[in-house]
Coordinates of C-alpha atoms and ligand atoms in Angstrom, one line a residue:
M1 CA 31.4 94.1 -235.9
I2 CA 32.8 92.9 -233.0
A3 CA 32.2 96.1 -231.1
R4 CA 28.6 96.3 -232.6
R5 CA 27.9 92.9 -231.1
S6 CA 28.7 94.0 -227.6
L7 CA 27.0 97.1 -228.1
L8 CA 23.7 95.3 -228.8
T9 CA 24.4 92.9 -226.0
G10 CA 24.8 95.7 -223.7
G11 CA 21.7 97.2 -224.9
A12 CA 19.6 94.1 -224.5
G13 CA 20.9 94.0 -220.7
L14 CA 19.7 97.8 -220.2
L15 CA 16.3 96.8 -221.6
L16 CA 16.1 93.8 -219.3
A17 CA 17.1 95.8 -216.4
G18 CA 14.4 98.5 -217.4
C19 CA 11.4 97.4 -215.1
D20 CA 9.0 100.4 -214.1
R21 CA 10.6 101.1 -210.8
V22 CA 14.1 101.5 -212.4
V23 CA 12.5 103.6 -215.2
Q24 CA 10.5 106.0 -212.8
N25 CA 14.1 106.5 -210.7
P26 CA 15.5 109.9 -212.3
T27 CA 19.1 108.7 -211.5
A28 CA 18.3 105.4 -213.4
R29 CA 16.6 107.2 -215.9
R30 CA 19.5 109.6 -216.6
I31 CA 22.0 106.6 -217.0
L32 CA 19.6 104.8 -219.3
F33 CA 19.1 107.7 -221.4
A34 CA 23.0 108.5 -221.5
G35 CA 23.6 105.1 -222.6
E36 CA 21.2 105.1 -225.2
D37 CA 22.5 108.3 -226.5
M38 CA 26.0 106.5 -226.4
Q39 CA 24.9 103.6 -228.2
R40 CA 23.0 105.7 -230.9
G41 CA 26.0 107.7 -231.5
L42 CA 28.5 104.7 -231.7
Q43 CA 26.2 103.0 -233.8
R44 CA 26.2 106.1 -236.0
A45 CA 29.7 106.2 -235.9
L46 CA 29.9 102.4 -237.0
S47 CA 27.7 102.8 -239.7
D48 CA 29.4 105.8 -241.1
R49 CA 32.7 103.9 -241.2
A50 CA 30.8 101.0 -243.4
A51 CA 29.5 103.7 -245.9
L52 CA 30.7 103.1 -249.4
A53 CA 33.2 105.6 -251.2
P54 CA 31.8 107.1 -254.4
E55 CA 32.4 104.7 -257.4
F56 CA 32.5 106.2 -260.9
R57 CA 31.8 105.2 -264.4
P58 CA 34.7 104.1 -266.9
D59 CA 34.4 107.4 -268.9
Q60 CA 35.2 109.2 -265.7
M61 CA 38.5 107.5 -265.3
S62 CA 41.5 110.1 -265.4
P63 CA 43.5 109.8 -268.5
I64 CA 46.9 110.0 -266.5
F65 CA 47.1 108.5 -262.8
R66 CA 50.2 109.9 -261.3
A67 CA 52.4 108.0 -259.3
N68 CA 53.4 109.4 -256.1
G69 CA 55.9 108.4 -253.3
T70 CA 58.1 105.7 -254.3
H71 CA 57.8 104.8 -257.9
N72 CA 60.3 101.8 -257.7
P73 CA 61.7 100.3 -254.5
G74 CA 64.9 100.2 -256.4
T75 CA 66.4 97.5 -254.3
P76 CA 68.3 94.5 -255.5
E77 CA 65.5 92.0 -253.9
Y78 CA 62.6 93.8 -255.6
A79 CA 64.6 94.0 -259.0
A80 CA 64.9 90.4 -258.9
L81 CA 61.4 89.8 -258.2
A82 CA 60.2 92.3 -260.8
Q83 CA 62.7 90.8 -263.4
N84 CA 60.7 87.3 -263.0
N85 CA 57.4 88.9 -263.2
F86 CA 56.8 88.5 -259.4
A87 CA 56.6 84.8 -259.8
D88 CA 58.8 84.3 -256.8
W89 CA 57.2 87.1 -254.8
R90 CA 55.1 86.0 -251.8
L91 CA 52.4 88.1 -249.6
A92 CA 53.2 86.8 -246.1
V93 CA 50.3 87.0 -243.7
G94 CA 50.9 86.4 -240.2
G95 CA 50.5 87.8 -236.7
L96 CA 47.3 87.1 -234.9
V97 CA 46.1 84.4 -237.4
D98 CA 45.6 80.6 -236.9
T99 CA 47.4 79.8 -240.0
P100 CA 50.3 82.0 -241.4
R101 CA 50.1 82.0 -245.2
R102 CA 52.5 83.0 -248.0
F103 CA 50.2 83.7 -251.2
T104 CA 51.9 83.7 -254.5
L105 CA 50.4 86.4 -257.1
A106 CA 48.7 83.6 -258.9
Q107 CA 46.8 82.4 -256.0
L108 CA 45.6 86.0 -255.0
R109 CA 44.5 86.2 -258.7
T110 CA 42.3 83.1 -258.4
M111 CA 40.5 84.5 -255.4
P112 CA 37.1 86.2 -256.0
A113 CA 38.0 89.8 -257.2
R114 CA 36.1 93.0 -256.9
T115 CA 36.9 95.8 -259.3
Q116 CA 36.0 99.5 -258.5
I117 CA 36.4 102.8 -260.1
T118 CA 37.3 105.2 -257.2
R119 CA 38.9 108.5 -256.7
H120 CA 42.3 108.7 -255.1
D121 CA 42.9 111.8 -252.9
C122 CA 46.5 112.7 -251.9
V123 CA 47.2 114.7 -248.9
E124 CA 49.4 116.8 -251.2
G125 CA 46.3 118.1 -253.0
W126 CA 45.8 116.0 -256.1
S127 CA 43.2 113.4 -257.1
A128 CA 42.8 110.9 -259.8
I129 CA 40.0 108.3 -260.7
G130 CA 41.3 104.9 -261.4
Q131 CA 39.9 101.4 -261.6
W132 CA 41.2 98.7 -259.2
T133 CA 40.8 94.9 -259.1
G134 CA 41.7 92.3 -256.4
P135 CA 40.4 90.2 -253.5
L136 CA 39.0 91.8 -250.7
L137 CA 41.5 92.3 -247.7
G138 CA 38.8 90.4 -245.5
T139 CA 38.9 87.2 -247.7
V140 CA 42.5 86.9 -247.3
L141 CA 42.6 87.7 -243.7
K142 CA 39.9 84.9 -243.2
A143 CA 41.8 82.7 -245.5
A144 CA 44.6 82.9 -242.7
G145 CA 42.3 82.3 -239.9
V146 CA 42.4 86.1 -238.5
R147 CA 41.8 85.9 -234.8
R148 CA 39.2 87.9 -232.8
S149 CA 42.2 89.3 -230.9
A150 CA 43.3 91.2 -233.9
R151 CA 42.5 94.9 -233.8
Y152 CA 44.6 96.4 -236.5
V153 CA 46.3 94.9 -239.7
V154 CA 49.9 96.4 -240.5
F155 CA 51.2 96.5 -243.9
H156 CA 54.8 96.1 -244.8
C157 CA 56.3 97.2 -248.2
A158 CA 59.2 96.5 -250.4
D159 CA 60.4 100.2 -250.7
L160 CA 62.7 101.8 -248.1
F161 CA 62.7 105.3 -246.6
G162 CA 65.9 106.2 -244.9
G163 CA 66.6 102.4 -244.6
I164 CA 63.2 101.6 -243.2
P165 CA 60.5 99.8 -245.2
Y166 CA 57.4 101.9 -245.7
Y167 CA 54.6 100.5 -243.3
E168 CA 50.9 101.6 -242.8
S169 CA 48.1 100.1 -240.6
I170 CA 44.2 100.1 -240.6
D171 CA 41.7 98.9 -238.0
M172 CA 39.3 96.0 -238.5
V173 CA 36.5 98.3 -239.5
D174 CA 38.5 99.3 -242.6
A175 CA 40.1 95.8 -243.1
F176 CA 36.5 94.4 -243.6
H177 CA 35.0 97.3 -245.4
S178 CA 33.6 96.1 -248.8
Q179 CA 35.6 98.1 -250.7
T180 CA 39.2 97.4 -249.1
I181 CA 41.0 95.2 -251.6
L182 CA 44.5 93.9 -252.4
A183 CA 44.8 95.3 -255.8
W184 CA 46.8 93.5 -258.3
G185 CA 45.1 95.1 -261.2
M186 CA 44.7 98.9 -262.2
N187 CA 42.7 100.2 -265.3
G188 CA 42.4 96.9 -266.7
H189 CA 46.0 96.0 -266.6
M190 CA 48.5 94.1 -264.3
L191 CA 49.5 96.9 -261.6
D192 CA 52.8 98.3 -262.8
V193 CA 55.8 99.1 -260.9
A194 CA 55.1 103.0 -260.4
H195 CA 51.6 102.2 -258.8
G196 CA 53.0 99.5 -256.4
A197 CA 53.4 96.1 -258.2
P198 CA 52.6 93.4 -257.5
L199 CA 50.1 94.1 -255.0
R200 CA 49.0 97.4 -253.1
L201 CA 46.0 98.2 -250.6
R202 CA 43.2 100.2 -251.7
V203 CA 41.4 101.6 -248.6
E204 CA 39.0 103.9 -250.2
R205 CA 37.7 105.7 -247.3
Q206 CA 41.0 107.2 -246.4
L207 CA 43.8 109.3 -248.0
G208 CA 46.3 108.1 -250.4
Y209 CA 49.4 107.7 -247.9
K210 CA 47.3 105.0 -246.2
H211 CA 47.2 102.8 -249.7
A212 CA 50.4 100.9 -249.0
K213 CA 52.1 100.0 -252.2
Y214 CA 54.5 97.1 -252.9
L215 CA 53.0 94.8 -250.3
M216 CA 55.2 92.1 -248.9
R217 CA 53.8 91.4 -245.3
I218 CA 50.4 91.7 -243.6
D219 CA 50.2 91.2 -240.0
A220 CA 47.3 90.9 -237.8
V221 CA 48.1 92.8 -234.5
A222 CA 46.4 93.7 -231.1
S223 CA 48.0 96.9 -230.6
L224 CA 50.4 99.3 -232.7
D225 CA 52.7 100.0 -230.0
G226 CA 55.6 97.8 -231.4
I227 CA 55.2 99.1 -235.0
G228 CA 57.9 101.6 -236.0
L229 CA 57.6 104.4 -233.5
G230 CA 54.3 103.3 -232.5
K231 CA 51.9 105.9 -234.2
G232 CA 51.1 103.1 -237.0
G233 CA 52.9 104.3 -240.3
Y234 CA 55.7 105.8 -241.8
W235 CA 54.2 109.4 -242.3
E236 CA 52.5 109.2 -238.9
D237 CA 55.6 108.4 -237.2
H238 CA 58.1 110.8 -239.3
V239 CA 55.9 113.8 -240.3
D240 CA 52.9 113.6 -238.0
Y241 CA 50.3 112.8 -240.5
D242 CA 47.1 111.4 -238.8
W243 CA 46.7 107.7 -238.5
Y244 CA 42.9 108.0 -239.3
A245 CA 42.8 109.8 -242.5
G246 CA 39.1 109.6 -243.4
I247 CA 37.7 111.4 -246.4
Ligands
MTE1 N1 55.1 101.4 -250.3 C1 54.7 102.8 -250.8 N2 53.3 103.0 -250.5 C2 52.7 104.3 -250.7 C3 53.6 105.3 -251.1 C4 55.0 105.1 -251.0 O1 55.8 105.9 -251.1 N3 55.4 103.8 -250.9 N4 53.1 106.5 -251.1 C5 51.7 106.8 -250.9 C6 51.0 108.1 -251.3 S1 51.5 109.4 -250.2 C7 50.2 108.1 -252.1 S2 49.4 109.5 -252.8 C8 49.8 106.8 -253.0 C9 50.1 107.2 -254.5 O2 49.8 106.1 -255.2 P1 50.0 106.2 -256.8 O3 51.5 106.0 -256.9 O4 49.4 104.9 -257.0 O5 49.5 107.3 -257.1 O6 50.5 105.9 -252.5 C10 50.9 105.8 -251.0 N5 51.4 104.3 -250.5
MO2 MO1 49.8 110.9 -250.9

């Protein structure tokens, strides 16, 4: 959205400069047309990114939705949180925000929620259709006063891979996409441990590994440089998966 606004401003600037003499000048024409093409291309790219993932009817839901990756973080800290039905769990929201927050599950559950039935596509070659419920990630980021300088949102999880907590990241276009939610509900129930309790990301235009489960902390950042090895996610850093896993 920020990019789009500055594009439009740039476009208005070009139009204002576009007096007859400039338009008749071949060099100026080339530059103007190149700018227009670029602007059209970028606007198309941005509106593609805002397109919705397909949604399905309840009768299309998969009878079995397999769990993948971590099925239970299995740490003493996570076990203690689960034992208490996540009453002591907090979602920390920090980084480039005006008001760092720590949300309880109850607070997240009182926020306006979206319910969507979508297809999950795992890079390993399986898919499943499930129903997800939770607040828009955008609502949670706004509640913390996310700053305009933020370009990415980084998700830190409770489960460890070789001692390192799973992490993932998305950009602001996906963070504020109208189907990007922090799901506390799945298939009409509270999210279970296998699928990422108490809270997991649903970022429906991307492959499964981007949908971070077992969320503990969300940081708004300007760059992915300081995160892990710098590629923005556990699999990106360690197995060379693409950071942008659009479907
Ligand atoms: N924290 C965490 N998130 C994760 C994973 C994981 O191992 N740990 N696996 C990813 C992968 S590869 C997939 S396909 C989905 C699986 O989600 P599911 O268990 O609900 O099917 O979670 C993703 N998010
Ligand atoms: Mo996956």
